[in-house]
CSV table of C-alpha atoms and ligand atoms in Angstrom, one decimal:
chain,number,residue,atom,x,y,z
A,1,MET,CA,-12.5,37.3,-13.1
A,2,THR,CA,-10.3,37.1,-16.1
A,3,GLY,CA,-11.2,38.3,-19.6
A,4,GLY,CA,-12.3,34.7,-20.4
A,5,GLY,CA,-14.8,34.7,-17.6
A,6,LEU,CA,-12.8,32.3,-15.4
A,7,SER,CA,-12.4,32.9,-11.7
A,8,PHE,CA,-8.9,33.1,-10.2
A,9,ASP,CA,-9.7,29.8,-8.5
A,10,GLU,CA,-10.4,28.2,-11.9
A,11,VAL,CA,-7.2,29.7,-13.4
A,12,ASP,CA,-5.2,28.3,-10.4
A,13,ARG,CA,-6.8,24.9,-10.8
A,14,ALA,CA,-6.2,24.8,-14.6
A,15,ALA,CA,-2.5,25.7,-13.9
A,16,LEU,CA,-2.3,23.1,-11.1
A,17,ALA,CA,-3.4,20.4,-13.6
A,18,ALA,CA,-1.5,21.6,-16.6
A,19,GLU,CA,1.8,22.0,-14.7
A,20,PHE,CA,1.6,18.8,-12.6
A,21,ASP,CA,4.9,16.9,-12.5
A,22,PRO,CA,5.0,13.8,-10.3
A,23,ASN,CA,8.8,14.1,-10.4
A,24,SER,CA,8.7,17.5,-8.7
A,25,LEU,CA,6.3,17.6,-5.8
A,26,ASP,CA,6.2,20.2,-3.1
A,27,ALA,CA,5.5,20.0,0.7
A,28,ALA,CA,1.9,21.2,0.2
A,29,PHE,CA,1.3,18.3,-2.2
A,30,TYR,CA,2.6,15.7,0.3
A,31,GLU,CA,0.5,17.2,3.0
A,32,ASN,CA,-2.7,17.2,0.9
A,33,PRO,CA,-2.6,15.9,-2.7
A,34,TYR,CA,-6.3,15.8,-3.1
A,35,PRO,CA,-6.9,19.4,-4.5
A,36,THR,CA,-4.3,18.6,-7.2
A,37,TYR,CA,-5.9,15.2,-7.9
A,38,ALA,CA,-9.4,16.9,-8.1
A,39,ALA,CA,-8.1,19.4,-10.6
A,40,LEU,CA,-6.4,16.7,-12.7
A,41,ARG,CA,-9.5,14.5,-12.6
A,42,GLU,CA,-11.8,17.3,-13.8
A,43,LEU,CA,-9.6,19.2,-16.2
A,44,ASP,CA,-6.9,16.9,-17.4
A,45,PRO,CA,-7.7,13.2,-16.6
A,46,VAL,CA,-5.1,11.8,-19.0
A,47,HIS,CA,-2.3,14.2,-18.1
A,48,ARG,CA,1.0,14.1,-20.1
A,49,CYS,CA,3.8,14.6,-17.7
A,50,PRO,CA,7.0,16.5,-18.6
A,51,ASP,CA,8.9,13.2,-18.9
A,52,GLY,CA,6.5,11.9,-21.5
A,53,THR,CA,4.7,9.5,-19.2
A,54,TYR,CA,0.9,9.8,-18.4
A,55,PHE,CA,-0.9,10.3,-15.1
A,56,LEU,CA,-4.5,9.0,-15.0
A,57,THR,CA,-7.0,10.0,-12.3
A,58,ARG,CA,-10.5,8.9,-13.2
A,59,TYR,CA,-12.1,5.8,-11.7
A,60,ALA,CA,-13.8,4.9,-15.0
A,61,ASP,CA,-10.3,4.7,-16.7
A,62,LEU,CA,-8.4,3.0,-13.9
A,63,ASP,CA,-10.8,0.2,-13.1
A,64,PRO,CA,-10.8,-1.3,-16.7
A,65,ILE,CA,-7.0,-0.7,-17.1
A,66,TYR,CA,-6.3,-2.7,-13.9
A,67,ARG,CA,-8.5,-5.6,-15.4
A,68,ASP,CA,-7.0,-5.5,-18.9
A,69,ARG,CA,-3.9,-7.6,-19.4
A,70,VAL,CA,-4.1,-7.5,-23.2
A,71,HIS,CA,-3.2,-3.8,-23.6
A,72,PHE,CA,-1.3,-3.3,-20.4
A,73,SER,CA,1.7,-5.1,-18.8
A,74,SER,CA,3.0,-5.1,-15.2
A,75,ASP,CA,6.5,-6.0,-16.4
A,76,LYS,CA,8.9,-3.3,-15.2
A,77,LYS,CA,12.2,-4.4,-16.6
A,78,ALA,CA,12.3,-1.6,-19.2
A,79,VAL,CA,11.5,1.0,-16.6
A,80,PHE,CA,13.6,-0.3,-13.7
A,81,GLY,CA,16.7,-0.8,-15.8
A,82,PRO,CA,17.4,2.9,-16.2
A,83,LYS,CA,15.9,3.7,-12.7
A,84,PHE,CA,17.9,1.2,-10.6
A,85,GLY,CA,20.7,0.0,-13.0
A,86,VAL,CA,20.4,-3.5,-14.6
A,87,GLY,CA,22.1,-6.0,-12.3
A,88,SER,CA,21.7,-3.9,-9.1
A,89,ALA,CA,20.1,-5.5,-6.1
A,90,LEU,CA,17.0,-3.3,-6.4
A,91,TYR,CA,16.6,-4.2,-10.1
A,92,GLU,CA,16.9,-7.9,-9.4
A,93,HIS,CA,14.4,-7.7,-6.5
A,94,HIS,CA,11.7,-5.6,-8.1
A,95,THR,CA,11.9,-7.4,-11.5
A,96,THR,CA,11.6,-10.8,-9.7
A,97,SER,CA,8.7,-10.1,-7.4
A,98,LEU,CA,5.3,-11.2,-8.8
A,99,VAL,CA,3.7,-7.8,-8.7
A,100,PHE,CA,6.0,-6.5,-11.5
A,101,ASN,CA,5.6,-9.4,-13.8
A,102,ASP,CA,3.1,-10.8,-16.3
A,103,PRO,CA,1.9,-14.4,-16.8
A,104,PRO,CA,3.1,-17.1,-16.9
A,105,TYR,CA,5.6,-16.3,-14.2
A,106,HIS,CA,3.1,-14.1,-12.3
A,107,THR,CA,0.4,-16.8,-12.4
A,108,ARG,CA,2.8,-19.4,-11.1
A,109,VAL,CA,4.0,-17.4,-8.1
A,110,ARG,CA,0.6,-15.9,-7.3
A,111,ARG,CA,-1.0,-19.4,-7.1
A,112,HIS,CA,1.4,-20.4,-4.3
A,113,ILE,CA,0.8,-17.2,-2.3
A,114,VAL,CA,-3.0,-17.1,-2.7
A,115,GLY,CA,-3.0,-20.9,-2.0
A,116,ALA,CA,-1.3,-20.3,1.3
A,117,LEU,CA,-3.5,-17.4,2.5
A,118,THR,CA,-6.6,-19.6,2.9
A,119,PRO,CA,-9.7,-18.7,5.0
A,120,HIS,CA,-8.5,-21.3,7.4
A,121,VAL,CA,-5.1,-19.6,7.8
A,122,LEU,CA,-6.9,-16.3,8.3
A,123,GLN,CA,-9.2,-17.7,10.9
A,124,ALA,CA,-6.3,-19.1,12.9
A,125,MET,CA,-4.6,-15.6,12.6
A,126,GLU,CA,-7.4,-13.7,14.2
A,127,PRO,CA,-6.9,-14.6,17.9
A,128,GLN,CA,-3.1,-13.9,17.4
A,129,VAL,CA,-3.9,-10.4,16.0
A,130,VAL,CA,-6.3,-9.7,18.9
A,131,ALA,CA,-3.7,-10.8,21.5
A,132,LEU,CA,-1.0,-8.7,19.8
A,133,VAL,CA,-3.2,-5.6,19.6
A,134,ASP,CA,-4.3,-6.0,23.2
A,135,GLY,CA,-0.7,-6.3,24.3
A,136,LEU,CA,0.2,-3.1,22.5
A,137,LEU,CA,-2.8,-1.3,24.0
A,138,ASP,CA,-1.6,-2.4,27.5
A,139,GLY,CA,1.7,-0.7,26.6
A,140,LEU,CA,0.0,2.6,25.5
A,141,GLU,CA,-2.0,2.6,28.8
A,142,LYS,CA,1.3,2.8,30.7
A,143,LYS,CA,2.6,5.8,28.7
A,144,SER,CA,1.1,8.5,30.8
A,145,ARG,CA,3.0,11.3,28.9
A,146,GLY,CA,1.6,10.2,25.6
A,147,PHE,CA,2.6,7.9,22.7
A,148,ASP,CA,3.0,7.8,19.0
A,149,LEU,CA,0.2,5.9,17.3
A,150,ILE,CA,2.6,4.9,14.4
A,151,ASP,CA,5.7,3.7,16.2
A,152,ASP,CA,4.0,2.4,19.4
A,153,PHE,CA,1.0,0.9,17.7
A,154,ALA,CA,0.3,0.8,13.9
A,155,ALA,CA,3.8,-0.1,12.8
A,156,ALA,CA,4.1,-2.8,15.4
A,157,ILE,CA,1.2,-4.9,14.1
A,158,PRO,CA,2.0,-5.8,10.4
A,159,VAL,CA,5.6,-6.7,11.2
A,160,GLU,CA,4.4,-9.3,13.7
A,161,VAL,CA,1.6,-10.6,11.5
A,162,ILE,CA,3.7,-11.2,8.4
A,163,GLY,CA,6.6,-12.3,10.6
A,164,ASN,CA,4.3,-14.9,12.0
A,165,LEU,CA,3.1,-16.0,8.6
A,166,LEU,CA,6.7,-16.7,7.5
A,167,LYS,CA,7.6,-17.7,11.1
A,168,VAL,CA,10.6,-15.3,11.2
A,169,PRO,CA,12.0,-15.8,14.7
A,170,ARG,CA,10.9,-12.9,16.9
A,171,GLU,CA,14.4,-11.8,17.8
A,172,ASP,CA,15.2,-11.3,14.1
A,173,ARG,CA,12.4,-9.0,13.3
A,174,GLY,CA,14.1,-5.7,14.3
A,175,PRO,CA,15.5,-4.7,10.9
A,176,LEU,CA,12.4,-5.8,8.9
A,177,ARG,CA,10.7,-2.4,8.9
A,178,GLY,CA,13.8,-0.4,7.9
A,179,TRP,CA,14.5,-2.8,5.0
A,180,SER,CA,11.0,-2.5,3.9
A,181,LEU,CA,10.9,1.3,4.0
A,182,ALA,CA,14.2,1.5,2.0
A,183,ILE,CA,13.1,-1.1,-0.7
A,184,LEU,CA,9.7,0.4,-1.2
A,185,GLY,CA,10.9,4.0,-0.9
A,186,ALA,CA,13.0,3.4,-4.0
A,187,LEU,CA,9.7,3.0,-5.9
A,188,GLU,CA,8.9,6.7,-5.4
A,189,PRO,CA,8.6,8.7,-8.7
A,190,ASN,CA,11.8,10.6,-8.0
A,191,VAL,CA,14.7,8.8,-6.0
A,192,SER,CA,18.1,10.2,-5.1
A,193,SER,CA,21.3,8.2,-5.5
A,194,GLU,CA,21.4,7.9,-1.7
A,195,GLN,CA,17.9,6.4,-1.6
A,196,ARG,CA,19.0,3.9,-4.3
A,197,ALA,CA,22.1,3.0,-2.4
A,198,ASP,CA,19.9,2.4,0.8
A,199,GLY,CA,17.5,0.3,-1.3
A,200,ASP,CA,20.3,-1.8,-2.7
A,201,ARG,CA,21.8,-2.4,0.7
A,202,ALA,CA,18.4,-3.3,2.2
A,203,VAL,CA,17.8,-5.9,-0.6
A,204,SER,CA,21.2,-7.5,-0.1
A,205,GLU,CA,20.9,-7.6,3.7
A,206,PHE,CA,17.3,-8.9,3.6
A,207,THR,CA,18.0,-11.7,1.0
A,208,ASP,CA,21.2,-12.7,2.9
A,209,TYR,CA,19.1,-13.0,6.0
A,210,LEU,CA,16.3,-15.0,4.3
A,211,ARG,CA,18.9,-17.3,2.7
A,212,LEU,CA,19.9,-18.4,6.2
A,213,LEU,CA,16.2,-18.7,7.2
A,214,VAL,CA,15.5,-20.9,4.1
A,215,GLU,CA,18.5,-23.2,5.0
A,216,ALA,CA,17.1,-23.5,8.6
A,217,ARG,CA,13.7,-24.3,7.3
A,218,ARG,CA,15.0,-26.9,4.8
A,219,ARG,CA,16.7,-28.6,7.7
A,220,GLN,CA,13.6,-28.3,9.9
A,221,PRO,CA,10.2,-27.7,8.1
A,222,LEU,CA,7.5,-26.2,10.2
A,223,GLU,CA,3.7,-26.7,10.3
A,224,ASN,CA,1.4,-24.0,9.1
A,225,ASP,CA,4.3,-22.0,7.7
A,226,LEU,CA,4.2,-20.1,4.4
A,227,LEU,CA,7.9,-20.4,3.9
A,228,THR,CA,7.9,-24.2,4.4
A,229,ARG,CA,5.0,-24.3,1.9
A,230,LEU,CA,6.8,-22.2,-0.7
A,231,LEU,CA,10.0,-24.2,-0.3
A,232,GLN,CA,8.1,-27.4,-1.3
A,233,GLU,CA,7.1,-25.8,-4.6
A,234,LYS,CA,9.5,-27.3,-7.1
A,235,ASP,CA,8.9,-24.6,-9.7
A,236,LEU,CA,10.3,-21.8,-7.7
A,237,SER,CA,14.1,-21.2,-7.9
A,238,LEU,CA,15.9,-20.0,-4.8
A,239,THR,CA,16.2,-16.4,-6.2
A,240,GLU,CA,12.5,-16.4,-7.0
A,241,LEU,CA,11.6,-17.7,-3.6
A,242,LEU,CA,13.9,-15.1,-1.8
A,243,HIS,CA,12.6,-12.1,-3.7
A,244,ASN,CA,9.0,-13.0,-3.4
A,245,CYS,CA,9.4,-13.5,0.4
A,246,VAL,CA,11.0,-10.1,0.6
A,247,PHE,CA,8.1,-8.7,-1.4
A,248,LEU,CA,5.5,-10.4,0.8
A,249,LEU,CA,7.2,-9.0,3.9
A,250,ASN,CA,7.3,-5.6,2.4
A,251,ALA,CA,3.9,-5.6,0.7
A,252,GLY,CA,2.0,-6.1,3.9
A,253,HIS,CA,4.1,-3.9,6.0
A,254,GLU,CA,4.2,-0.2,5.2
A,255,THR,CA,0.8,-0.3,3.5
A,256,THR,CA,-1.0,-1.9,6.5
A,257,THR,CA,0.8,0.4,9.0
A,258,ASN,CA,-0.5,3.3,6.9
A,259,LEU,CA,-4.0,2.0,6.7
A,260,ILE,CA,-4.2,1.8,10.5
A,261,GLY,CA,-2.5,5.2,11.0
A,262,ASN,CA,-4.5,7.0,8.3
A,263,GLY,CA,-7.7,5.3,9.6
A,264,LEU,CA,-7.2,6.4,13.2
A,265,ASN,CA,-6.4,10.0,12.0
A,266,LEU,CA,-9.5,10.1,9.9
A,267,LEU,CA,-11.7,8.8,12.8
A,268,PHE,CA,-10.1,11.1,15.4
A,269,THR,CA,-10.5,14.1,13.1
A,270,HIS,CA,-14.2,13.2,12.4
A,271,PRO,CA,-15.5,12.9,16.0
A,272,ASP,CA,-19.1,12.2,14.9
A,273,SER,CA,-18.0,9.2,12.8
A,274,LEU,CA,-15.7,8.0,15.7
A,275,GLU,CA,-18.7,8.1,18.1
A,276,HIS,CA,-20.9,6.4,15.6
A,277,LEU,CA,-18.4,3.6,15.2
A,278,ARG,CA,-17.9,3.3,18.9
A,279,THR,CA,-21.6,2.9,19.5
A,280,THR,CA,-22.1,0.7,16.4
A,281,PRO,CA,-19.1,-1.7,16.4
A,282,ASP,CA,-20.6,-3.8,13.6
A,283,LEU,CA,-19.7,-0.9,11.3
A,284,VAL,CA,-16.0,-1.5,11.6
A,285,ALA,CA,-15.7,-3.5,8.3
A,286,SER,CA,-17.3,-0.7,6.3
A,287,ALA,CA,-15.4,2.0,8.3
A,288,VAL,CA,-12.1,0.3,7.2
A,289,GLU,CA,-13.2,0.3,3.6
A,290,GLU,CA,-14.0,4.0,3.8
A,291,CYS,CA,-10.5,4.6,5.3
A,292,LEU,CA,-9.0,2.6,2.4
A,293,ARG,CA,-11.0,4.8,0.0
A,294,CYS,CA,-10.4,8.2,1.5
A,295,GLU,CA,-6.7,7.9,2.3
A,296,SER,CA,-5.5,5.0,0.2
A,297,PRO,CA,-2.2,3.7,1.6
A,298,ASN,CA,-1.0,2.8,-1.9
A,299,GLN,CA,-1.9,5.9,-4.0
A,300,LEU,CA,-0.1,5.2,-7.2
A,301,GLY,CA,0.2,2.2,-9.6
A,302,ASN,CA,1.8,1.8,-13.0
A,303,ARG,CA,1.2,-0.1,-16.2
A,304,LEU,CA,3.1,-0.3,-19.5
A,305,VAL,CA,1.1,-0.1,-22.7
A,306,VAL,CA,1.9,-3.2,-24.9
A,307,GLN,CA,-0.9,-3.0,-27.5
A,308,PRO,CA,-2.2,0.3,-29.1
A,309,ILE,CA,-5.2,1.7,-27.2
A,310,CYS,CA,-7.2,5.0,-27.2
A,311,ILE,CA,-8.3,6.5,-23.8
A,312,ARG,CA,-10.3,9.7,-23.8
A,313,GLY,CA,-9.1,10.6,-27.3
A,314,VAL,CA,-5.4,9.9,-26.5
A,315,THR,CA,-3.9,7.1,-28.5
A,316,PHE,CA,-1.2,5.2,-26.6
A,317,GLU,CA,1.4,3.2,-28.5
A,318,PRO,CA,3.3,0.3,-27.0
A,319,GLY,CA,6.0,1.6,-24.7
A,320,ALA,CA,3.8,4.4,-23.2
A,321,TYR,CA,4.1,4.4,-19.4
A,322,LEU,CA,1.0,5.1,-17.3
A,323,THR,CA,0.8,6.1,-13.6
A,324,LEU,CA,-2.6,5.1,-12.3
A,325,CYS,CA,-3.6,7.4,-9.4
A,326,ILE,CA,-5.7,5.2,-7.1
A,327,GLY,CA,-5.8,8.1,-4.6
A,328,ALA,CA,-7.6,10.3,-7.1
A,329,ALA,CA,-9.9,7.6,-8.6
A,330,ASN,CA,-11.1,6.7,-5.1
A,331,ARG,CA,-12.4,10.3,-4.7
A,332,ASP,CA,-14.1,10.4,-8.1
A,333,GLY,CA,-17.6,11.8,-7.7
A,334,ASP,CA,-18.8,9.9,-10.8
A,335,GLU,CA,-18.3,6.6,-8.8
A,336,PHE,CA,-18.7,7.8,-5.2
A,337,PRO,CA,-21.5,10.2,-4.4
A,338,ASP,CA,-20.3,13.0,-2.1
A,339,ALA,CA,-16.8,11.6,-2.7
A,340,GLU,CA,-14.9,14.1,-0.5
A,341,ALA,CA,-17.1,13.1,2.6
A,342,PHE,CA,-15.8,10.5,5.0
A,343,ASP,CA,-18.9,8.2,5.4
A,344,ILE,CA,-18.2,5.0,7.5
A,345,GLY,CA,-21.5,3.5,6.3
A,346,ARG,CA,-20.8,4.1,2.6
A,347,ARG,CA,-22.4,1.4,0.4
A,348,PRO,CA,-21.5,0.4,-2.2
A,349,ASN,CA,-17.8,1.2,-1.8
A,350,ARG,CA,-16.0,-0.3,-4.8
A,351,HIS,CA,-12.7,1.4,-4.1
A,352,LEU,CA,-9.5,0.6,-5.9
A,353,ALA,CA,-7.2,0.7,-2.8
A,354,PHE,CA,-6.2,-3.0,-3.4
A,355,ALA,CA,-6.3,-2.4,-7.2
A,356,ALA,CA,-8.4,-4.8,-9.3
A,357,GLY,CA,-8.1,-7.7,-11.8
A,358,GLY,CA,-5.2,-10.2,-12.0
A,359,HIS,CA,-2.8,-8.4,-9.7
A,360,ALA,CA,-5.4,-7.3,-7.1
A,361,CYS,CA,-3.8,-7.4,-3.7
A,362,ALA,CA,-3.2,-11.0,-2.6
A,363,GLY,CA,-3.1,-10.0,1.1
A,364,MET,CA,-6.2,-7.8,1.3
A,365,SER,CA,-8.0,-10.1,3.8
A,366,VAL,CA,-4.9,-10.0,6.1
A,367,ALA,CA,-4.8,-6.2,5.9
A,368,ARG,CA,-8.5,-5.9,6.5
A,369,LEU,CA,-8.3,-8.2,9.5
A,370,GLU,CA,-5.4,-6.3,11.1
A,371,ALA,CA,-7.1,-2.9,10.6
A,372,GLN,CA,-10.5,-4.0,11.8
A,373,VAL,CA,-9.0,-5.5,15.0
A,374,ALA,CA,-6.6,-2.6,15.6
A,375,ILE,CA,-9.1,0.2,15.1
A,376,SER,CA,-12.1,-1.4,16.9
A,377,ARG,CA,-10.1,-2.5,19.9
A,378,LEU,CA,-8.3,0.8,20.3
A,379,ILE,CA,-11.5,2.9,20.1
A,380,GLN,CA,-13.5,0.7,22.4
A,381,ARG,CA,-10.8,0.5,25.1
A,382,PHE,CA,-9.7,4.2,25.1
A,383,PRO,CA,-12.9,6.4,24.7
A,384,GLY,CA,-10.9,9.4,26.1
A,385,MET,CA,-8.0,9.2,23.7
A,386,ARG,CA,-7.2,12.2,21.6
A,387,LEU,CA,-4.6,13.3,19.1
A,388,THR,CA,-2.2,15.9,20.5
A,389,GLY,CA,-1.3,17.6,17.2
A,390,HIS,CA,2.1,17.8,15.5
A,391,ALA,CA,1.3,14.8,13.2
A,392,VAL,CA,4.0,14.3,10.6
A,393,ARG,CA,3.2,13.0,7.2
A,394,GLY,CA,5.5,10.3,5.6
A,395,GLY,CA,6.5,12.6,2.8
A,396,ARG,CA,5.8,10.0,0.1
A,397,ALA,CA,3.5,10.2,-2.9
A,398,ARG,CA,3.1,6.5,-3.6
A,399,PHE,CA,2.7,5.2,0.0
A,400,ARG,CA,0.7,7.7,1.9
A,401,GLY,CA,0.8,7.6,5.7
A,402,PHE,CA,2.2,9.3,8.8
A,403,ARG,CA,5.7,9.2,10.1
A,404,SER,CA,4.4,10.2,13.5
A,405,LEU,CA,0.9,10.6,15.0
A,406,PRO,CA,1.1,11.7,18.6
A,407,ALA,CA,-1.8,11.0,21.0
A,408,ARG,CA,-2.5,10.6,24.7
A,409,LEU,CA,-5.2,9.1,26.9
B,501,HEM,C1,-3.7,-1.8,3.5
B,501,HEM,C2,-2.8,-2.7,3.1
B,501,HEM,C3,-2.5,-3.0,1.7
B,501,HEM,C4,-2.7,-2.3,0.5
B,501,HEM,C5,-3.4,-0.9,0.4
B,501,HEM,C6,-2.2,-3.1,-0.6
B,501,HEM,C7,-2.3,-2.7,-1.9
B,501,HEM,C8,-1.9,-3.4,-3.0
B,501,HEM,C9,-2.1,-3.1,-4.4
B,501,HEM,C10,-2.7,-1.8,-4.9
B,501,HEM,C11,-1.6,-4.1,-5.1
B,501,HEM,C12,-1.6,-4.2,-6.7
B,501,HEM,C13,-0.3,-3.6,-7.2
B,501,HEM,C14,-0.4,-3.5,-8.7
B,501,HEM,O1,-0.7,-4.4,-9.4
B,501,HEM,O2,0.0,-2.5,-9.3
B,501,HEM,C15,-1.1,-5.1,-4.2
B,501,HEM,C16,-0.5,-6.3,-4.6
B,501,HEM,C17,-0.1,-7.2,-3.7
B,501,HEM,N1,-0.2,-7.2,-2.3
B,501,HEM,FE1,-1.1,-5.8,-1.2
B,501,HEM,N2,-1.7,-4.2,-0.1
B,501,HEM,C18,-1.9,-4.3,1.3
B,501,HEM,C19,-1.6,-5.3,2.1
B,501,HEM,C20,-1.0,-6.5,1.8
B,501,HEM,C21,-0.7,-7.5,2.7
B,501,HEM,C22,-1.0,-7.5,4.2
B,501,HEM,C23,-0.1,-8.5,1.9
B,501,HEM,C24,0.4,-9.9,2.4
B,501,HEM,C25,0.1,-10.6,3.4
B,501,HEM,C26,-0.1,-8.1,0.6
B,501,HEM,C27,0.4,-8.8,-0.5
B,501,HEM,C28,0.3,-8.4,-1.8
B,501,HEM,C29,0.8,-9.2,-2.9
B,501,HEM,C30,1.4,-10.6,-2.8
B,501,HEM,C31,0.5,-8.5,-4.1
B,501,HEM,C32,0.9,-8.9,-5.5
B,501,HEM,C33,-0.3,-9.5,-6.2
B,501,HEM,C34,-0.1,-9.8,-7.6
B,501,HEM,O3,0.8,-9.1,-8.3
B,501,HEM,O4,-0.7,-10.7,-8.1
B,501,HEM,N3,-0.6,-6.8,0.5
B,501,HEM,N4,-1.4,-4.7,-2.9
């Protein structure tokens, strides 16, 4: 105990919270950020970072911020200018995609995307996802020496699903994952000049490719095709169309790969829950929601303050920049009883994994469908499957997932 009556643990936690700097994270944090998040949530929920930005961790703060478009903006031009360099490919891409914009531009683009992802489109997608997953499971069955649940399974699903949505020819899909990782990787709190160069190159290559695809689609429109539909929208310029297609291909890619990978890891490290799900398949929808809550694929969001507002006694003036920690809010005991427990039957489960409000994920139904099909079909087909250890985390703070998750039958 210290002179003030605090245990060493409490002193450590206080230091962890007080010294937290999202621009300087260590290997232990990437492995398991949740003890740090718990310390911040309890001891310093509106944490001022060394660079003057703020890091917020409580559910009761994040949920209303995500829904408030009067005090908070999603426009990132002021932040991405210094980060990527005005005029760079990364700057043009990220400041043109709908997610980093406010109305009226955001409303216009979102309407087209939401309008294209109708329940009818989703219904038509389901048998394709089932066939795709079953084909991948056939492939795993043949790998008698083991396989990687990320490369050989989880990552192979979203690229096909979104590729199908935009009808990207199958033989062209190879580079999509690499482009996506490079472009989204540049959104990490701290990026090297090398990562920026990779991101710039990926945006240029991706948009060059899509330009050709757009020309082909103009010459020959296709039925049930999101790209054909977006091309018919007269209020989207070519630049807006290209960058929002790049965003769509990226948004549904790494995140969904990570949902499936994180979900399988959670289930295989909680054998009772795995067995419960195997014997009660109807629980798959709520199991996927619990995976989204416990290991949120997108852990961090950002908002810029545009009107003065006071949160927990801290007054924010316009220009203040907030990081909203979804990963911490989703384990907040004030919202989720026994928040650290993995409970596949949890109800209610109002997690923020897809954010909330006007920018809530437009592809959440697609992501849910993919994860439900992938997880349920894998665990039913391979009751003897087990992880073989040596899992490697992705090493990212914003997009949490595995680089490799080895397993065998
Ligand atoms: C598990 C998978 C996914 C997760 C965790 C996820 C998470 C999110 C989050 C947190 C946002 C809000 C960002 C913000 O405002 O700060 C978002 C936006 C978005 N997501 Fe997803 N997403 C996933 C899958 C997908 C898929 C599969 C698609 C497309 C088919 C997609 C399309 C979008 C779009 C278009 C937006 C922008 C919405 C807007 O700004 O109005 N996402 N996503």
